[in-house]
Short mmCIF file of C-alpha atoms and ligand atoms in Angstrom, two decimals:
data_model
loop_
_atom_site.label_atom_id
_atom_site.label_comp_id
_atom_site.label_asym_id
_atom_site.label_seq_id
_atom_site.Cartn_x
_atom_site.Cartn_y
_atom_site.Cartn_z
CA MET A 253 40.42 -41.17 116.86
CA LYS A 254 38.53 -38.22 118.33
CA THR A 255 38.01 -34.84 116.67
CA LEU A 256 38.12 -31.48 118.38
CA GLY A 257 34.41 -31.02 117.67
CA GLU A 258 33.49 -34.34 119.29
CA PHE A 259 35.79 -33.65 122.23
CA ILE A 260 34.25 -30.26 122.95
CA ILE A 261 30.70 -31.63 122.82
CA GLU A 262 31.69 -34.48 125.12
CA LYS A 263 33.20 -32.02 127.64
CA GLN A 264 30.27 -29.65 127.35
CA SER A 265 27.89 -32.34 128.64
CA GLU A 266 29.97 -32.42 131.84
CA PHE A 267 28.78 -28.86 132.65
CA PRO A 268 25.08 -28.91 133.68
CA HIS A 269 24.25 -25.36 132.49
CA ALA A 270 26.29 -25.28 129.31
CA THR A 271 24.35 -23.72 126.48
CA GLY A 272 26.72 -24.54 123.63
CA GLU A 273 27.83 -20.95 123.19
CA LEU A 274 31.42 -21.57 124.20
CA THR A 275 31.37 -24.56 121.84
CA ALA A 276 30.24 -22.26 119.04
CA LEU A 277 32.98 -19.80 119.93
CA ILE A 278 35.72 -22.37 119.85
CA SER A 279 34.48 -23.75 116.56
CA ALA A 280 34.71 -20.19 115.12
CA ILE A 281 38.35 -20.09 116.16
CA LYS A 282 38.84 -23.55 114.71
CA LEU A 283 37.46 -22.37 111.35
CA GLY A 284 39.61 -19.22 111.42
CA ALA A 285 42.66 -21.39 112.16
CA LYS A 286 41.97 -23.62 109.18
CA ILE A 287 41.73 -20.63 106.82
CA ILE A 288 44.93 -19.03 108.24
CA ASN A 289 46.69 -22.40 108.03
CA ARG A 290 45.71 -22.75 104.38
CA ASP A 291 47.11 -19.36 103.48
CA ILE A 292 50.26 -19.64 105.57
CA ASN A 293 51.03 -22.90 103.74
CA LYS A 294 50.90 -21.26 100.36
CA ALA A 295 52.05 -17.84 101.48
CA GLY A 296 54.94 -17.73 98.97
CA LEU A 297 52.56 -18.49 96.12
CA ILE A 298 49.81 -15.93 96.65
CA ASP A 299 51.72 -12.73 97.42
CA ILE A 300 50.83 -12.31 101.05
CA LEU A 301 54.39 -12.36 102.43
CA GLY A 302 56.13 -9.19 103.52
CA GLU A 303 55.11 -5.95 105.16
CA ASN A 304 51.91 -4.16 104.28
CA GLY A 305 53.50 -0.73 104.70
CA GLU A 306 51.58 0.20 107.87
CA SER A 307 52.30 0.06 111.58
CA ASN A 308 49.98 -1.09 114.35
CA ILE A 309 49.08 1.10 117.36
CA GLN A 310 52.18 -0.10 119.14
CA GLY A 311 54.42 1.18 116.36
CA GLU A 312 55.29 -2.27 115.11
CA LYS A 313 55.38 -2.94 111.36
CA GLN A 314 52.37 -4.96 110.24
CA MET A 315 52.93 -7.85 107.92
CA LYS A 316 50.32 -8.66 105.30
CA LEU A 317 49.64 -11.90 107.10
CA ASP A 318 49.07 -10.08 110.42
CA VAL A 319 46.24 -8.19 108.75
CA PHE A 320 44.88 -11.23 106.96
CA ALA A 321 44.86 -13.33 110.13
CA ASN A 322 43.15 -10.54 112.04
CA GLU A 323 40.41 -10.06 109.43
CA THR A 324 39.86 -13.81 109.10
CA LEU A 325 39.37 -14.39 112.82
CA LYS A 326 37.23 -11.28 113.23
CA ALA A 327 34.90 -12.43 110.46
CA ALA A 328 34.68 -15.98 111.86
CA LEU A 329 33.98 -14.74 115.37
CA GLU A 330 31.37 -12.14 114.36
CA ALA A 331 29.44 -14.66 112.32
CA ARG A 332 28.68 -16.84 115.36
CA GLY A 333 26.61 -14.27 117.23
CA VAL A 334 27.76 -15.35 120.70
CA ILE A 335 30.60 -12.88 120.95
CA ALA A 336 30.07 -9.28 122.03
CA GLY A 337 33.32 -8.07 120.55
CA ILE A 338 37.03 -8.52 120.21
CA ALA A 339 40.25 -6.79 121.15
CA SER A 340 43.28 -7.55 119.00
CA GLU A 341 46.95 -6.71 118.89
CA GLU A 342 46.33 -5.49 115.33
CA GLU A 343 43.36 -3.22 116.14
CA ASP A 344 43.78 0.28 117.62
CA ASN A 345 40.46 0.04 119.49
CA LEU A 346 37.89 -2.48 120.57
CA VAL A 347 35.77 -3.97 117.84
CA ILE A 348 32.24 -4.34 119.13
CA PHE A 349 29.84 -6.52 117.15
CA GLY A 350 26.19 -5.65 116.65
CA LYS A 351 24.22 -2.44 116.50
CA ASP A 352 24.96 0.37 119.00
CA ARG A 353 27.48 -1.81 120.87
CA ALA A 354 24.54 -3.37 122.78
CA THR A 355 24.91 -6.95 121.70
CA GLU A 356 23.43 -10.11 123.15
CA GLY A 357 26.84 -11.78 123.02
CA LYS A 358 27.99 -13.29 126.26
CA TYR A 359 31.73 -13.52 125.59
CA VAL A 360 34.57 -11.23 124.58
CA VAL A 361 37.66 -12.51 122.79
CA LEU A 362 41.19 -11.02 122.96
CA MET A 363 43.76 -12.19 120.45
CA ASP A 364 47.16 -12.03 118.86
CA PRO A 365 46.08 -13.14 115.39
CA LEU A 366 49.61 -13.92 114.20
CA ASP A 367 52.35 -14.35 116.73
CA GLY A 368 55.97 -14.32 115.55
CA SER A 369 55.01 -12.72 112.23
CA SER A 370 58.56 -11.59 111.58
CA ASN A 371 59.32 -15.32 111.12
CA ILE A 372 56.74 -15.79 108.39
CA ASP A 373 58.93 -14.75 105.50
CA VAL A 374 61.59 -17.30 106.42
CA ASN A 375 59.33 -20.33 106.81
CA VAL A 376 59.58 -20.58 110.60
CA SER A 377 56.66 -21.50 112.86
CA VAL A 378 54.12 -18.86 113.78
CA GLY A 379 50.99 -18.98 115.90
CA THR A 380 47.63 -17.52 116.88
CA ILE A 381 46.80 -16.82 120.52
CA PHE A 382 43.29 -16.36 121.96
CA SER A 383 41.79 -15.50 125.31
CA ILE A 384 38.09 -15.68 126.21
CA TYR A 385 36.16 -13.92 129.01
CA HIS A 386 32.56 -13.61 130.06
CA ARG A 387 31.57 -10.00 129.67
CA ILE A 388 30.92 -8.39 133.06
CA THR A 389 28.36 -5.82 131.87
CA LYS A 390 24.79 -6.97 131.55
CA ILE A 391 23.91 -8.80 128.33
CA GLY A 392 21.94 -6.54 126.00
CA THR A 393 23.60 -3.35 127.38
CA PRO A 394 26.54 -1.65 125.61
CA VAL A 395 29.84 -3.53 125.89
CA THR A 396 32.55 -1.44 127.57
CA GLU A 397 36.32 -1.51 127.90
CA GLN A 398 35.84 -3.01 131.36
CA ASP A 399 34.58 -6.22 129.76
CA PHE A 400 38.01 -6.60 128.16
CA MET A 401 40.19 -5.37 130.99
CA GLN A 402 39.80 -8.24 133.40
CA PRO A 403 42.65 -9.97 135.21
CA GLY A 404 43.81 -13.20 133.59
CA HIS A 405 42.42 -15.45 136.31
CA LYS A 406 38.94 -14.60 135.00
CA GLN A 407 39.56 -16.21 131.65
CA VAL A 408 37.04 -18.93 130.79
CA ALA A 409 39.19 -20.40 128.06
CA ALA A 410 42.42 -19.73 126.27
CA GLY A 411 44.68 -21.36 123.77
CA TYR A 412 46.89 -21.13 120.71
CA ILE A 413 47.30 -22.58 117.27
CA ILE A 414 50.83 -23.37 116.18
CA TYR A 415 51.41 -23.44 112.45
CA GLY A 416 54.54 -25.60 112.51
CA SER A 417 55.77 -28.71 110.80
CA SER A 418 52.26 -29.79 111.66
CA THR A 419 49.48 -27.49 112.79
CA MET A 420 48.19 -27.93 116.32
CA LEU A 421 45.49 -26.34 118.44
CA VAL A 422 46.14 -26.35 122.18
CA TYR A 423 43.50 -25.01 124.58
CA THR A 424 42.16 -25.02 128.14
CA THR A 425 38.85 -24.23 129.72
CA GLY A 426 40.35 -24.51 133.19
CA CYS A 427 40.15 -28.33 133.33
CA GLY A 428 43.59 -29.21 132.00
CA VAL A 429 45.25 -28.62 128.64
CA ASN A 430 44.35 -30.58 125.52
CA ALA A 431 46.17 -30.65 122.19
CA PHE A 432 44.87 -31.46 118.71
CA THR A 433 46.77 -32.02 115.48
CA TYR A 434 45.29 -30.80 112.20
CA ASP A 435 44.92 -33.36 109.45
CA PRO A 436 44.72 -31.24 106.29
CA SER A 437 43.60 -34.18 104.12
CA ILE A 438 40.29 -34.37 105.97
CA GLY A 439 40.18 -30.82 107.36
CA VAL A 440 39.87 -31.94 110.97
CA PHE A 441 41.74 -31.37 114.25
CA CYS A 442 42.31 -34.77 115.93
CA LEU A 443 42.99 -35.27 119.62
CA ALA A 444 46.73 -35.73 120.12
CA ARG A 445 47.35 -35.20 123.88
CA GLU A 446 44.82 -35.09 126.67
CA ASN A 447 45.65 -33.31 129.92
CA LEU A 448 49.09 -32.20 128.80
CA GLN A 449 51.50 -31.45 131.66
CA PHE A 450 54.98 -29.92 131.74
CA PRO A 451 57.72 -32.41 132.46
CA GLN A 452 58.80 -32.13 136.14
CA LEU A 453 62.32 -31.26 135.11
CA GLY A 454 63.17 -28.59 132.56
CA THR A 455 66.53 -28.10 130.87
CA THR A 456 65.84 -25.54 128.14
CA TYR A 457 65.94 -21.76 128.51
CA SER A 458 64.59 -19.44 125.85
CA ILE A 459 65.51 -15.76 125.79
CA ASN A 460 66.85 -13.30 123.21
CA GLU A 461 70.43 -13.19 124.58
CA GLY A 462 71.37 -10.55 122.02
CA TYR A 463 69.89 -8.01 124.47
CA TYR A 464 71.94 -9.37 127.40
CA SER A 465 73.57 -6.03 128.27
CA LYS A 466 70.07 -4.45 128.51
CA PHE A 467 68.61 -7.02 130.88
CA PRO A 468 67.94 -6.49 134.60
CA LYS A 469 70.59 -7.86 136.94
CA GLY A 470 68.37 -10.74 138.12
CA VAL A 471 67.95 -12.01 134.55
CA LYS A 472 71.70 -11.76 133.81
CA LYS A 473 72.45 -13.79 136.94
CA TYR A 474 69.78 -16.36 136.09
CA ILE A 475 71.25 -16.79 132.59
CA LYS A 476 74.66 -17.40 134.12
CA TYR A 477 73.05 -19.91 136.49
CA CYS A 478 71.56 -21.77 133.51
CA GLN A 479 74.99 -21.98 131.94
CA GLU A 480 76.84 -23.25 135.01
CA GLU A 481 77.68 -26.91 135.46
CA ASP A 482 75.73 -28.85 138.10
CA GLU A 483 74.88 -32.50 137.87
CA THR A 484 71.89 -32.64 140.23
CA THR A 485 69.97 -29.94 138.33
CA HIS A 486 71.20 -31.14 134.91
CA ARG A 487 72.98 -27.86 134.17
CA PRO A 488 74.18 -26.40 131.88
CA TYR A 489 70.78 -26.06 130.27
CA THR A 490 70.20 -25.94 126.52
CA SER A 491 69.43 -22.57 124.91
CA ARG A 492 66.65 -22.50 122.28
CA TYR A 493 65.01 -19.31 120.95
CA ILE A 494 62.75 -19.26 117.90
CA GLY A 495 61.46 -15.72 118.31
CA SER A 496 57.78 -16.57 118.33
CA LEU A 497 56.30 -17.02 121.77
CA VAL A 498 53.87 -19.72 120.68
CA SER A 499 56.59 -21.88 119.22
CA ASP A 500 59.00 -21.33 122.07
CA PHE A 501 56.29 -22.02 124.67
CA HIS A 502 55.02 -25.09 122.80
CA ARG A 503 58.48 -26.66 122.74
CA ASN A 504 59.07 -25.81 126.38
CA LEU A 505 55.71 -27.31 127.33
CA LEU A 506 56.56 -30.59 125.65
CA LYS A 507 60.24 -30.79 126.49
CA GLY A 508 60.49 -28.80 129.73
CA GLY A 509 61.82 -25.26 129.69
CA ILE A 510 61.45 -21.62 130.60
CA TYR A 511 60.70 -18.64 128.27
CA ILE A 512 61.74 -15.17 129.35
CA TYR A 513 61.08 -11.74 127.80
CA PRO A 514 62.18 -9.32 130.51
CA SER A 515 62.27 -5.56 130.49
CA THR A 516 65.02 -4.21 128.25
CA ALA A 517 66.27 -0.73 127.44
CA GLN A 518 64.09 -0.68 124.27
CA TYR A 519 61.05 -2.17 126.05
CA PRO A 520 61.07 -0.99 129.71
CA ASN A 521 57.87 -2.96 130.41
CA GLY A 522 58.93 -5.96 128.35
CA LYS A 523 57.65 -6.56 124.86
CA LEU A 524 54.83 -9.03 125.22
CA ARG A 525 51.24 -7.85 125.60
CA LEU A 526 49.50 -8.76 128.82
CA LEU A 527 46.04 -9.30 127.37
CA TYR A 528 46.83 -10.93 124.00
CA GLU A 529 49.93 -12.98 124.83
CA ALA A 530 50.93 -13.19 128.50
CA ASN A 531 47.52 -14.01 130.04
CA PRO A 532 46.36 -16.76 127.70
CA ILE A 533 49.75 -18.49 127.74
CA ALA A 534 49.88 -18.09 131.54
CA PHE A 535 46.47 -19.79 131.89
CA LEU A 536 47.71 -22.73 129.78
CA ALA A 537 51.00 -22.84 131.71
CA GLU A 538 49.26 -23.04 135.11
CA GLN A 539 46.82 -25.65 133.84
CA ALA A 540 49.83 -27.70 132.69
CA GLY A 541 51.42 -27.53 136.15
CA GLY A 542 53.73 -24.60 135.22
CA LYS A 543 54.06 -21.02 136.37
CA ALA A 544 53.97 -17.54 134.81
CA THR A 545 55.14 -14.26 136.44
CA ASP A 546 56.49 -10.86 135.55
CA GLY A 547 59.53 -11.72 137.63
CA PHE A 548 57.74 -10.79 140.86
CA ARG A 549 53.96 -11.22 140.51
CA ARG A 550 51.67 -13.91 139.20
CA ILE A 551 50.65 -12.81 135.66
CA LEU A 552 47.03 -13.92 136.13
CA ASP A 553 46.62 -11.56 139.13
CA ILE A 554 47.67 -8.38 137.34
CA GLU A 555 44.84 -5.83 137.02
CA PRO A 556 45.11 -4.45 133.45
CA GLN A 557 45.31 -0.67 133.13
CA GLN A 558 45.45 -0.44 129.35
CA LEU A 559 44.30 -2.55 126.47
CA HIS A 560 47.71 -2.81 124.76
CA GLN A 561 49.74 -2.92 127.95
CA ARG A 562 53.00 -4.85 128.00
CA THR A 563 54.58 -6.91 130.73
CA PRO A 564 57.91 -8.59 131.46
CA TYR A 565 57.29 -12.34 131.15
CA PHE A 566 58.68 -15.51 132.74
CA VAL A 567 56.79 -18.69 131.89
CA GLY A 568 57.43 -22.42 131.96
CA VAL A 569 58.27 -25.32 134.25
CA LYS A 570 57.41 -24.24 137.81
CA SER A 571 60.78 -24.94 139.41
CA MET A 572 62.56 -22.98 136.68
CA VAL A 573 60.30 -19.94 137.04
CA ASP A 574 60.73 -20.22 140.83
CA ASP A 575 64.52 -20.04 140.35
CA ALA A 576 64.31 -17.07 137.96
CA ASP A 577 61.92 -15.20 140.35
CA ARG A 578 64.38 -15.81 143.18
CA PHE A 579 67.21 -14.26 141.16
CA MET A 580 64.90 -11.29 140.41
CA ALA A 581 63.98 -10.79 144.08
CA GLU A 582 67.63 -11.03 145.21
CA ASN A 583 69.02 -8.68 142.57
CA GLN A 584 66.80 -5.64 142.35
CA ASP A 585 69.02 -2.90 140.95
P1 AHG B 899 54.27 -10.55 117.37
O1 AHG B 899 54.76 -11.17 116.08
O2 AHG B 899 52.84 -10.93 117.66
O3 AHG B 899 54.48 -9.07 117.43
O4 AHG B 899 55.05 -11.20 118.60
C1 AHG B 899 56.43 -11.33 118.56
C2 AHG B 899 56.90 -11.49 119.96
C3 AHG B 899 56.98 -12.89 120.46
O5 AHG B 899 56.23 -13.85 119.81
C4 AHG B 899 58.43 -13.23 120.37
O6 AHG B 899 58.80 -14.18 121.31
C5 AHG B 899 59.08 -11.92 120.53
O7 AHG B 899 58.20 -10.98 120.02
C6 AHG B 899 60.40 -11.84 119.82
O8 AHG B 899 60.97 -10.62 120.07
P2 AHG B 899 62.53 -10.35 119.79
O9 AHG B 899 62.69 -10.39 118.32
O10 AHG B 899 62.76 -8.99 120.40
O11 AHG B 899 63.31 -11.43 120.49
MN1 MN B 900 52.86 -12.00 119.47
MN1 MN B 901 51.08 -10.65 116.45
#
């Protein structure tokens, strides 16, 4: 048995100039995850279910647990002193730690504190997504928006926590994907899967088909392709959609599948946020041998223009995303 803490320290010694700061950062996330996990598990008992009556900057209703998860992670991250600041789906603006924005922190963290929060009231899995970058401005000088608006290929680490039938933390630092299962009886994340890879063959597709009539032509054709019979490619594929990216991605990573949230009439740029959702999951996907695009471009190459920017999203087994991209390229309306 190996714990997440032991695993990180073991890996850290493989980097000659490691100072332990990234280790401290990940253990802050680990602590935040344990607190969120505790409260999610007893959510029905302590009156933190339901909406809090406010909307976030993107006009989406905030749930009480969205706010709780955001505050918990923010506090855990600030306490470590190695982080210059955070950007969060639930914050209108950047949150810079330290006096006069000129912190010594070397890293910035971007996060979706609670993903799939509309599922929380009905006891379905939710998640937390995090994305970590080195700041590009000089340490000791004020942190700027530029530190947060880096393309995804600059991430130094990324991951998610899934609060499911068991709670797992899955992360990468660019050397493969590792997964840890939380044992609540001892309060420790234990190594479950080292160097996790997508299966070669995927047979699950995940998309909110209720919006079918609003999808681009390429997506409609790809869905029909998934449903057609063909022995060599094991079609028809199975359809599975939970409605929380973390849970849908986690299942597709283990079982082999593709997740799509394309542009729709309601969300012309897709619904998912580039910096808090698409980039970190894309980093994990590529590290697990998969692929992530916006239907045309590699997600990790997109230069962000706005903090809360959205993007259409195609992620999963490489051959499946290749197929979907081909349908997109051939059917531009
Ligand atoms: P969040 O709860 O952080 O706002 O994210 C919800 C996202 C994503 O996790 C999920 O896959 C998608 O929204 C579901 O959207 P639809 O209900 O439109 O399918
Ligand atoms: Mn989300
Ligand atoms: Mn969220």
